[in-house]
PDB file of C-alpha atoms in Angstrom:
ATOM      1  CA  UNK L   1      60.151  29.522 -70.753  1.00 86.00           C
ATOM      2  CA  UNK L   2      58.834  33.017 -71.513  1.00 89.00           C
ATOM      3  CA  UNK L   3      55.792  34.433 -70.622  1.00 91.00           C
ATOM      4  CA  UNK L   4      54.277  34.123 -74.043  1.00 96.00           C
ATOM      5  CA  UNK L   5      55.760  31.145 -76.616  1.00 97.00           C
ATOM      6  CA  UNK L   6      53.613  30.988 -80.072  1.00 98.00           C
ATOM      7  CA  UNK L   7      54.131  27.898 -81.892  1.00 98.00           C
ATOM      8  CA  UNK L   8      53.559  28.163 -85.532  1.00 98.00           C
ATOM      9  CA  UNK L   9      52.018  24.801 -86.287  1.00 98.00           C
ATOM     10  CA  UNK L  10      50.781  25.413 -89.876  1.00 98.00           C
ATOM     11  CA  UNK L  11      50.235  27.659 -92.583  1.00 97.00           C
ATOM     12  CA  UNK L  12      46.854  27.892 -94.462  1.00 96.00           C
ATOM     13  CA  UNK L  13      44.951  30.292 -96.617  1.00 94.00           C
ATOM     14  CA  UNK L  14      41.570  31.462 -95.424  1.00 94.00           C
ATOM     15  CA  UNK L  15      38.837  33.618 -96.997  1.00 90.00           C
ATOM     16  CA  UNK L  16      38.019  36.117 -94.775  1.00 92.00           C
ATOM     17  CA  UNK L  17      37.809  34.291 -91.504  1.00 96.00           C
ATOM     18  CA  UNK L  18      35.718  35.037 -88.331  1.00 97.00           C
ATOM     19  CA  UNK L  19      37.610  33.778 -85.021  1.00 98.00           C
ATOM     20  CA  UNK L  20      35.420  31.832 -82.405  1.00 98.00           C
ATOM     21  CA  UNK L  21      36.331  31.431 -79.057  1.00 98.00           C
ATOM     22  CA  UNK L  22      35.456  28.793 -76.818  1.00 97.00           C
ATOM     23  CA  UNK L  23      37.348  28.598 -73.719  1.00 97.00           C
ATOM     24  CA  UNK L  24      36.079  27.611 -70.460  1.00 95.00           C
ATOM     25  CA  UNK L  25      33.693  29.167 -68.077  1.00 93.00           C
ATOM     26  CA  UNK L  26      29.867  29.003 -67.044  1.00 93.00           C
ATOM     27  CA  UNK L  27      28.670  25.570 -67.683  1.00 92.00           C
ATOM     28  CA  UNK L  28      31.080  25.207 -69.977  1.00 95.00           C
ATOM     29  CA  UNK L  29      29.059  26.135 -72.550  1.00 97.00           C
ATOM     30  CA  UNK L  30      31.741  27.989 -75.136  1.00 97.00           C
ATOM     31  CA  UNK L  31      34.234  25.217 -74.468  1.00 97.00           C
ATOM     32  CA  UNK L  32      31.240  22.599 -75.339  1.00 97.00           C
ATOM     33  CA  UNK L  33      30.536  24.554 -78.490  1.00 97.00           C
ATOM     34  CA  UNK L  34      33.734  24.933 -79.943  1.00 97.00           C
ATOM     35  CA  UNK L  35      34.567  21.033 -79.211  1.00 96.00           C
ATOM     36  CA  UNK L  36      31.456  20.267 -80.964  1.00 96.00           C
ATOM     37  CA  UNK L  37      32.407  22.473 -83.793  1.00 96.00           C
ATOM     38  CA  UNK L  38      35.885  20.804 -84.219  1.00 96.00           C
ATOM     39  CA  UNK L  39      34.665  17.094 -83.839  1.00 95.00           C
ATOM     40  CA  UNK L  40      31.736  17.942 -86.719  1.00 94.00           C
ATOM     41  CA  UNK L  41      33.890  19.982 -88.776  1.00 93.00           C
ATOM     42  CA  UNK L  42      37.410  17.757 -88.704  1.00 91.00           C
ATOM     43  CA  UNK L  43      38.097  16.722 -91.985  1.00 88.00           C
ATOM     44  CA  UNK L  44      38.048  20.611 -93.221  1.00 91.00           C
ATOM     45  CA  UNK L  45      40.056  21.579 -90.199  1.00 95.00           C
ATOM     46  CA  UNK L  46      43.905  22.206 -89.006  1.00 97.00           C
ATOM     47  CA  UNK L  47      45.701  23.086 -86.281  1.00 98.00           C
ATOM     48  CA  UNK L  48      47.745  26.245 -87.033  1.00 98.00           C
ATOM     49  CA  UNK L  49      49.136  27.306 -83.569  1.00 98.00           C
ATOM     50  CA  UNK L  50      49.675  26.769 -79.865  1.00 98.00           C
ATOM     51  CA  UNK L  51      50.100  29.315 -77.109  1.00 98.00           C
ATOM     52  CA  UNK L  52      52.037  28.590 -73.948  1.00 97.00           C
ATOM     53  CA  UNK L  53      52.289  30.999 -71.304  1.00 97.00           C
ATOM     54  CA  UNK L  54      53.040  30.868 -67.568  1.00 96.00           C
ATOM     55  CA  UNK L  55      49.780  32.958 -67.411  1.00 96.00           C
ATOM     56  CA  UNK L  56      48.093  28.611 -67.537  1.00 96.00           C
ATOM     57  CA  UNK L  57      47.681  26.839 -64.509  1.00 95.00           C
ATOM     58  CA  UNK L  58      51.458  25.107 -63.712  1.00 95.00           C
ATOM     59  CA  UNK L  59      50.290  21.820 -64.932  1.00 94.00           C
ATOM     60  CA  UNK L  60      50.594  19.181 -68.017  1.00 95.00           C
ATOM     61  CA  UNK L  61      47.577  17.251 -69.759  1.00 92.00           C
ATOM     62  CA  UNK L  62      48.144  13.418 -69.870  1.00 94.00           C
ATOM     63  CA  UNK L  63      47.011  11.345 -72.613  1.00 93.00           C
ATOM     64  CA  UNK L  64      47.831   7.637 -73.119  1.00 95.00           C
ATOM     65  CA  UNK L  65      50.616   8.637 -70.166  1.00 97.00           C
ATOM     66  CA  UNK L  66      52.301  11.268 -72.536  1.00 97.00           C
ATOM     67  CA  UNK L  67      52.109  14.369 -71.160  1.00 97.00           C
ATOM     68  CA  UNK L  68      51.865  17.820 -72.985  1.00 95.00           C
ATOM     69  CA  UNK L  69      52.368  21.237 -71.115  1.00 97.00           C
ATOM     70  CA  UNK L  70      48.433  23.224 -71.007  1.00 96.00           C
ATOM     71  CA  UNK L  71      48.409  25.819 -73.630  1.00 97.00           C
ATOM     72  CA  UNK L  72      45.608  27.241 -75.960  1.00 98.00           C
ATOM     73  CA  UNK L  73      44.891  25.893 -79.599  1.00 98.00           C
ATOM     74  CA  UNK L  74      43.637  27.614 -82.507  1.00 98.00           C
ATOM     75  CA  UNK L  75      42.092  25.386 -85.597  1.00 98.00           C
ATOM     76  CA  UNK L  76      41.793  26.654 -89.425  1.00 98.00           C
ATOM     77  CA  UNK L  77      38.462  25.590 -90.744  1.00 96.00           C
ATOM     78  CA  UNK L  78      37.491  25.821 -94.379  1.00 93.00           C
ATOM     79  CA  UNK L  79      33.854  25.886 -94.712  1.00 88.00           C
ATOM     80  CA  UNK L  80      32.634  25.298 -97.984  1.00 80.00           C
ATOM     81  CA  UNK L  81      29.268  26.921 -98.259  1.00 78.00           C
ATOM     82  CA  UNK L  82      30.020  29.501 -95.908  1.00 80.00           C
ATOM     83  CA  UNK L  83      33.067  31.863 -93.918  1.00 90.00           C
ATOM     84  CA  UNK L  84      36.196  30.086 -93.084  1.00 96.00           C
ATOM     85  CA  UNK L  85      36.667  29.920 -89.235  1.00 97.00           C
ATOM     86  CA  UNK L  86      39.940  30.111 -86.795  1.00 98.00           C
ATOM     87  CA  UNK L  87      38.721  28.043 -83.517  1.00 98.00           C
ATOM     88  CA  UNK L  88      39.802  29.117 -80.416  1.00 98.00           C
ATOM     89  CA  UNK L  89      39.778  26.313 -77.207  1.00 97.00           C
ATOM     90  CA  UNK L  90      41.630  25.314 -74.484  1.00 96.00           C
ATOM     91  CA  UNK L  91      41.868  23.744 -70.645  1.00 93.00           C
ATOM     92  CA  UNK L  92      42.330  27.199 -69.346  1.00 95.00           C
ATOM     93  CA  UNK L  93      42.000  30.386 -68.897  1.00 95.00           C
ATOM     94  CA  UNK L  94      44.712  32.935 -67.093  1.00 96.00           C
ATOM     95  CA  UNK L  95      44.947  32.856 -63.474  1.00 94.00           C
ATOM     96  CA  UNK L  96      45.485  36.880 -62.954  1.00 96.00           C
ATOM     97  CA  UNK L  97      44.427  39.583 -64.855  1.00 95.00           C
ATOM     98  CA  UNK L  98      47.314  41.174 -66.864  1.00 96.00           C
ATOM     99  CA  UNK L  99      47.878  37.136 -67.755  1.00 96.00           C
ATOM    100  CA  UNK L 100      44.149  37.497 -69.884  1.00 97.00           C
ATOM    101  CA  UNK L 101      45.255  40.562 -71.166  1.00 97.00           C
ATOM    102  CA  UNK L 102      48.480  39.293 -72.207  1.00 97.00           C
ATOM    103  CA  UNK L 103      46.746  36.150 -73.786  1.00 98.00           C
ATOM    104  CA  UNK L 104      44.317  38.166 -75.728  1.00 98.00           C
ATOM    105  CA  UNK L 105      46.363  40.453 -77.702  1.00 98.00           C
ATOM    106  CA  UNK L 106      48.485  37.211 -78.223  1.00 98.00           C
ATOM    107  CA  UNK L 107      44.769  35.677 -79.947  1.00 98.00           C
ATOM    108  CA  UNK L 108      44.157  39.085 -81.633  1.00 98.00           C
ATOM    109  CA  UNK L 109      47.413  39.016 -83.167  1.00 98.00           C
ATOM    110  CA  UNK L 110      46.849  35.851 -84.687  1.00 98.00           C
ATOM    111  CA  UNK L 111      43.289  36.291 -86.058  1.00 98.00           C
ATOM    112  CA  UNK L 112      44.819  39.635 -87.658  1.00 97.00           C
ATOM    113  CA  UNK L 113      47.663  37.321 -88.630  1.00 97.00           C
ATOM    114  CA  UNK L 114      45.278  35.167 -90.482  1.00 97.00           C
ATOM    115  CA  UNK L 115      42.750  37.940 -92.451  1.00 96.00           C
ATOM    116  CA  UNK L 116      40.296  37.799 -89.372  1.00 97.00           C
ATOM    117  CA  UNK L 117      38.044  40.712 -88.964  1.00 94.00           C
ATOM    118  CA  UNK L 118      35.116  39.534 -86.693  1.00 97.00           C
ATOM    119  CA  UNK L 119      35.074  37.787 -83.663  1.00 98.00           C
ATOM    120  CA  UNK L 120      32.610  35.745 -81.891  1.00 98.00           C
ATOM    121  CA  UNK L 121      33.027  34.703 -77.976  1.00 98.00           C
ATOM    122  CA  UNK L 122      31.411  32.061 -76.835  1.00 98.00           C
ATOM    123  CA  UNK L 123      29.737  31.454 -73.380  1.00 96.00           C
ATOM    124  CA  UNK L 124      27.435  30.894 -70.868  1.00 95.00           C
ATOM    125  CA  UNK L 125      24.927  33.459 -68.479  1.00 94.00           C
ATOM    126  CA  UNK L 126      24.124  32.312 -65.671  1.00 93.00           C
ATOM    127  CA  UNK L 127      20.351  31.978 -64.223  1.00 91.00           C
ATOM    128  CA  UNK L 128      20.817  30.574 -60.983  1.00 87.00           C
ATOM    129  CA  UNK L 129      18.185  27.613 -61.492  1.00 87.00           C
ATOM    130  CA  UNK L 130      17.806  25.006 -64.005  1.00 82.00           C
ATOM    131  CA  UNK L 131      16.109  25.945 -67.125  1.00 83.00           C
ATOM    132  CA  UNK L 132      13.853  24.308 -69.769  1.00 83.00           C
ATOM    133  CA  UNK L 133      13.693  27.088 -72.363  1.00 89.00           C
ATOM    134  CA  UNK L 134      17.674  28.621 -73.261  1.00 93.00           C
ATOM    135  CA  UNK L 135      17.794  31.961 -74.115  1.00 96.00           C
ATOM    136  CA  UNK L 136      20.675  33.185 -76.226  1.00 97.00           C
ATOM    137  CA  UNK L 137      22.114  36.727 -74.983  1.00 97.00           C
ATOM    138  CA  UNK L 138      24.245  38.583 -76.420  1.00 97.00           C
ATOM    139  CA  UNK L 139      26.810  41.998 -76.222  1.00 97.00           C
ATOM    140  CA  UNK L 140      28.311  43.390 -79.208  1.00 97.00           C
ATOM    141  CA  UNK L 141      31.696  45.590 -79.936  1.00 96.00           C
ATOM    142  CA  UNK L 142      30.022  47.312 -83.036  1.00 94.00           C
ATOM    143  CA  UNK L 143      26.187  48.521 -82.728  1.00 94.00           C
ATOM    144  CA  UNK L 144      25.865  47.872 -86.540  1.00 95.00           C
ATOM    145  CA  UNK L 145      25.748  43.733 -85.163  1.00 97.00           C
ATOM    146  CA  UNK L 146      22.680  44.215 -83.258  1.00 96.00           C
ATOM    147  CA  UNK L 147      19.857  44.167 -85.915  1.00 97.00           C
ATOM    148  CA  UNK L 148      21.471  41.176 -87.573  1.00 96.00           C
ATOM    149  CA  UNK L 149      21.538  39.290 -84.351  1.00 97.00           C
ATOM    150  CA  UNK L 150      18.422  40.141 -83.180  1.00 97.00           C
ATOM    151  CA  UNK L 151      16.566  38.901 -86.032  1.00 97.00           C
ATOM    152  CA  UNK L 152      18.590  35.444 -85.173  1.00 97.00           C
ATOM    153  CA  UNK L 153      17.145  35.428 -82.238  1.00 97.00           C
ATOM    154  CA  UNK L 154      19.901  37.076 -79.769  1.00 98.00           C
ATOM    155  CA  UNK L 155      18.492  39.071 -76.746  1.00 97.00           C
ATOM    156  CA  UNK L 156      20.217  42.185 -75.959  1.00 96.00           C
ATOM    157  CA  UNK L 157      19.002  43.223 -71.991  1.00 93.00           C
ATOM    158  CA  UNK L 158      19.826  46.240 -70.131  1.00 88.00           C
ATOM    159  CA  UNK L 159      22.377  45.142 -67.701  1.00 82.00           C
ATOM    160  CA  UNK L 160      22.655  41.676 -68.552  1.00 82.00           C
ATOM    161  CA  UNK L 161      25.160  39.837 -67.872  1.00 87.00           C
ATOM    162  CA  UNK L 162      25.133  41.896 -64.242  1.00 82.00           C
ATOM    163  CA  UNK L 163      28.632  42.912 -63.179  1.00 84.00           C
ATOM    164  CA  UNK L 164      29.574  42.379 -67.286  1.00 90.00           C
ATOM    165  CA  UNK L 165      31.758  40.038 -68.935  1.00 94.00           C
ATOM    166  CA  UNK L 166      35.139  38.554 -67.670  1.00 92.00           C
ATOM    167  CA  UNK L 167      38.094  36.857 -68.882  1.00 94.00           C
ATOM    168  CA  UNK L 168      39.093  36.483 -72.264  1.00 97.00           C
ATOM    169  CA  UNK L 169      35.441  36.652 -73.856  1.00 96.00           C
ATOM    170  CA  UNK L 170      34.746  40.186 -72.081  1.00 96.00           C
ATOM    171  CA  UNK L 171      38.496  41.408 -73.418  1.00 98.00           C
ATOM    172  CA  UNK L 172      37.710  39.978 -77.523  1.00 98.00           C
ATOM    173  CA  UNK L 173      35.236  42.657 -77.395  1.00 98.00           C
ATOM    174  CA  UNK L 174      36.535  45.616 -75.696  1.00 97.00           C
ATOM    175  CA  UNK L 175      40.651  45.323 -77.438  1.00 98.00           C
ATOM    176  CA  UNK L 176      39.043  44.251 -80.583  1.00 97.00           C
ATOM    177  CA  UNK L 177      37.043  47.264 -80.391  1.00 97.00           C
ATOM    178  CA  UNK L 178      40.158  49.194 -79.950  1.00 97.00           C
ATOM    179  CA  UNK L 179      41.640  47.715 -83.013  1.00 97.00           C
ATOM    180  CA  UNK L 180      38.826  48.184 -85.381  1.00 96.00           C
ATOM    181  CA  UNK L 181      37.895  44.569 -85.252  1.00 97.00           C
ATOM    182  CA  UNK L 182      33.921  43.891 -85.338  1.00 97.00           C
ATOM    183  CA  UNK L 183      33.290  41.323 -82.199  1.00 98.00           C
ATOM    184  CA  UNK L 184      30.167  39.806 -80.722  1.00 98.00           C
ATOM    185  CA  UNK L 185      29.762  37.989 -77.104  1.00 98.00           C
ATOM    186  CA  UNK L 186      26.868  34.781 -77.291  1.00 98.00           C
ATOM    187  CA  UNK L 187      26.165  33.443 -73.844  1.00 97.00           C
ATOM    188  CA  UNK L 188      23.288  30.659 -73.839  1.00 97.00           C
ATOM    189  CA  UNK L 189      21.196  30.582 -70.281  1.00 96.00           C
ATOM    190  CA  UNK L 190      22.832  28.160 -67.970  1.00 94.00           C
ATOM    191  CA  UNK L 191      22.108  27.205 -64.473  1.00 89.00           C
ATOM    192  CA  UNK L 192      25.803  27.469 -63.275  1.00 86.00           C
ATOM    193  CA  UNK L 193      25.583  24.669 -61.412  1.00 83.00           C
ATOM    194  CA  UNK L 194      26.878  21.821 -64.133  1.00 87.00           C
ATOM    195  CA  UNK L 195      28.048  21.365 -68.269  1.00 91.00           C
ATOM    196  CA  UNK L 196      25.216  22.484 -70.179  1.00 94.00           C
ATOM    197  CA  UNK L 197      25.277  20.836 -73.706  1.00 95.00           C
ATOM    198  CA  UNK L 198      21.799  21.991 -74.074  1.00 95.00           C
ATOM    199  CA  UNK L 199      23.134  26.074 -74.008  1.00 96.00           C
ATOM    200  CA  UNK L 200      25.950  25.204 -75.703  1.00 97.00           C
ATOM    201  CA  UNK L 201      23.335  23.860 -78.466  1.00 97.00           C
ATOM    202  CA  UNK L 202      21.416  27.056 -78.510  1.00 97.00           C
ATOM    203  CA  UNK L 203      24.746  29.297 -78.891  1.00 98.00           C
ATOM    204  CA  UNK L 204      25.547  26.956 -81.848  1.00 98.00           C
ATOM    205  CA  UNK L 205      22.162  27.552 -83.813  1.00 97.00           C
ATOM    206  CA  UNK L 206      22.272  31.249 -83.629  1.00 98.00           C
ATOM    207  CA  UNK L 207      25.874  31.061 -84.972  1.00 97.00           C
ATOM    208  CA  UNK L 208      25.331  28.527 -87.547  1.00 95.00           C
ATOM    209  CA  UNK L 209      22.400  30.901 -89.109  1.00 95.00           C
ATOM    210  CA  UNK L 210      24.984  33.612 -88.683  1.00 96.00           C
ATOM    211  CA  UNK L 211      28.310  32.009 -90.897  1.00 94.00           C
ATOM    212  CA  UNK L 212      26.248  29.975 -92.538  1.00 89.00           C
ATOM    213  CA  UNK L 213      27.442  26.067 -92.024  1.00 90.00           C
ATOM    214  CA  UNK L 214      25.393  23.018 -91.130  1.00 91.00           C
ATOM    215  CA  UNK L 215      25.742  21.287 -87.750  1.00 93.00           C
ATOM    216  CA  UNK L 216      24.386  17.897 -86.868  1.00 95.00           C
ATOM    217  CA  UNK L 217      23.882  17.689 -83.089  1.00 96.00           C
ATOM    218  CA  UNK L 218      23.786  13.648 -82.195  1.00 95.00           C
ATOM    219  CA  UNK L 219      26.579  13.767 -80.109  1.00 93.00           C
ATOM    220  CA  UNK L 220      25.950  17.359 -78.227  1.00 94.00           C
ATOM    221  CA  UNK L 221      22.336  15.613 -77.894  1.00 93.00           C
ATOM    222  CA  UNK L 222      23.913  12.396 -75.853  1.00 94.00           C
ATOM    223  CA  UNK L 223      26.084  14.772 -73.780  1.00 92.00           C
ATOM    224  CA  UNK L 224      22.935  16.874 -73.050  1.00 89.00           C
ATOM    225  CA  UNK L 225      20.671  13.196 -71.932  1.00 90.00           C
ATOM    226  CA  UNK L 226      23.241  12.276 -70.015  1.00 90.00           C
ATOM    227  CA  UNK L 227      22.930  16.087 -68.016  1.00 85.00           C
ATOM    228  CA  UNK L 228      19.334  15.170 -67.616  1.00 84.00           C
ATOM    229  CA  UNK L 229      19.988  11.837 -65.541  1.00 85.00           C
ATOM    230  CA  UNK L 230      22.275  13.501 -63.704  1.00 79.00           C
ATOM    231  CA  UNK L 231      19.656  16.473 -62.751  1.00 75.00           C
ATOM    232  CA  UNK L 232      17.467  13.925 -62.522  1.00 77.00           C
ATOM    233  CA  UNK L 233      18.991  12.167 -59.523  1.00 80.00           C
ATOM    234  CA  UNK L 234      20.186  15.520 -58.120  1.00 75.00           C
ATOM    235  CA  UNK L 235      16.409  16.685 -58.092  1.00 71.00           C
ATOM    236  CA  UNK L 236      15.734  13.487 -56.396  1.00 78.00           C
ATOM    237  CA  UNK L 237      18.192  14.015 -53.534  1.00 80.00           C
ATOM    238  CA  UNK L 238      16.584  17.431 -52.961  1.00 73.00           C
ATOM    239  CA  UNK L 239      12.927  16.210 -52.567  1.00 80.00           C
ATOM    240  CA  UNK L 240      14.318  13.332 -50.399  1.00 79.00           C
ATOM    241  CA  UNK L 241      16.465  16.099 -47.781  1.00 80.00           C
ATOM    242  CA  UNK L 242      13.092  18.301 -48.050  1.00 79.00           C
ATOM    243  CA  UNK L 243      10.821  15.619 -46.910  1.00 77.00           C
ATOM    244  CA  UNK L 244      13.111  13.950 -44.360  1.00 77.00           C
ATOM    245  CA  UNK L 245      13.434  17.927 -42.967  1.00 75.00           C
ATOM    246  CA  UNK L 246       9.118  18.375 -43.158  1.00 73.00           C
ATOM    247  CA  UNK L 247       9.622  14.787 -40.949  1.00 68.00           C
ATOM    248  CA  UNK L 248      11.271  16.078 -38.138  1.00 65.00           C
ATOM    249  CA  UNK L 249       8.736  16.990 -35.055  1.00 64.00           C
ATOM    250  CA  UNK L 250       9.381  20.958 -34.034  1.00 60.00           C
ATOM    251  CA  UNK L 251       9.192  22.516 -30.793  1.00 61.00           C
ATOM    252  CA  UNK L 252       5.758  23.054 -30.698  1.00 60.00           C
ATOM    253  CA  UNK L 253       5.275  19.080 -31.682  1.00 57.00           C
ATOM    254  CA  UNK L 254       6.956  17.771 -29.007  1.00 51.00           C
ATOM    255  CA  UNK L 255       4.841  19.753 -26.562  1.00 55.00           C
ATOM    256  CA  UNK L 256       2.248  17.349 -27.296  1.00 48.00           C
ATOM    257  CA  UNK L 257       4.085  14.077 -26.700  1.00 48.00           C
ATOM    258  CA  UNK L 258       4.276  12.739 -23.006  1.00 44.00           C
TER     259      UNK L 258
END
């Protein structure tokens, strides 16, 4: 196999498409969104190509014991009332870094392919400690995206995300830059610690206002109760290990005893 193999799946026409990349990383929250996308937007959608490259992890997905070697997927989505989209997901990202470079101008290359000529990466920032209010932030290729996305909401911070933005969502912005191509970076608030359908929800809204298409949100709302049990219990387990450690006598306690 070669380092790069592009399947051409399908051919469709778009209307000036915007690509959307979901692939994972903090709390999954760009992987989350662009599932969600797919599974509510289905019956308008196709798969138009698959990228292999020995940039993926050296392993095969298994599905009713079939296997199929990891690669990247990009869907065509006709949207009726609003832009057409090209859906970027995936299992992986590249394990070095001239592999996400290499993978990257492979994407660009097909959005251009397909009439693309905005971008939007999607993703998670991450806060350290769980969160009841998500933020969406955002970093832009073009400064004519800011006012736009500020009046949706977005939060543009000086030196936010600290140490920038990695991987393929980082590189969407900086090569599309260098090929003329409009792109935009929306990271939700995460803790980092677990799958955050609830950032992943917040990411979606601002985007939705953005291209204009409806969402409903049932499912991403299950995904996001089923978070809270498990924070729930985890929350539990930490007051329990507190108290048993506020318990246990100190030095100065067992001075008294005897």
């Amino acid at each position: 196999m070669d380092e790069l193999e592009i399947d051409a799946v399908a051919e469709v026409e778009l209307d000036d498409p915007v690509l959307v990349e979901g692939l994972p990383g903090v709390g999954h929250v760009g992987s989350l969104a662009v599932e969600h996308l797919l599974e509510e937007l289905e019956a308008d959608s196709t798969l138009v190509r698959r990228v292999y490259s020995r940039e993926f992890p050296p392993q095969v997905s298994v599905e009713d014991g079939v296997a199929d070697l990891t690669c990247a997927e990009i869907h065509a989505v006709s949207v009726p009332e609003g832009r057409d989209l090209l859906l970027l997901t995936g299992d992986h990202q590249a394990q070095t870094n001239d592999g996400h470079y290499v993978l990257t101008d492979a994407f660009l290359d097909i959005a251009e392919e397909f009439g693309a000529s905005e971008i939007y990466a999607l993703g998670g920032v991450p806060t350290g400690e769980l969160i009841e209010e998500y933020a969406v932030v955002g970093a832009i290729s073009d400064e004519s995206m800011l006012e736009e996305l500020e009046s949706l909401g977005v939060e543009f911070r000086e030196d936010e995300p600290a140490g920038g933005i990695v991987g393929v969502s980082g590189l969407l912005l900086g090569l599309g830059q260098r090929r003329g191509l409009k792109a935009a970076c929306l990271m939700g608030e995460t803790s980092g610690y677990l799958v955050d359908p609830k950032s992943a929800r917040a990411v979606l809204e601002v985007l939705e206002d953005r291209l204009g298409f409806d969402l409903e949100y049932e499912s991403l709302d299950e995904r996001a109760d089923e978070m809270e049990e498990v924070i729930g219990k985890i929350q539990e387990m930490e007051q329990q290990q507190q108290q048993q450690q506020m318990d246990v006598p100190t030095d100065d306690d067992l001075r008294y005893i005897g």
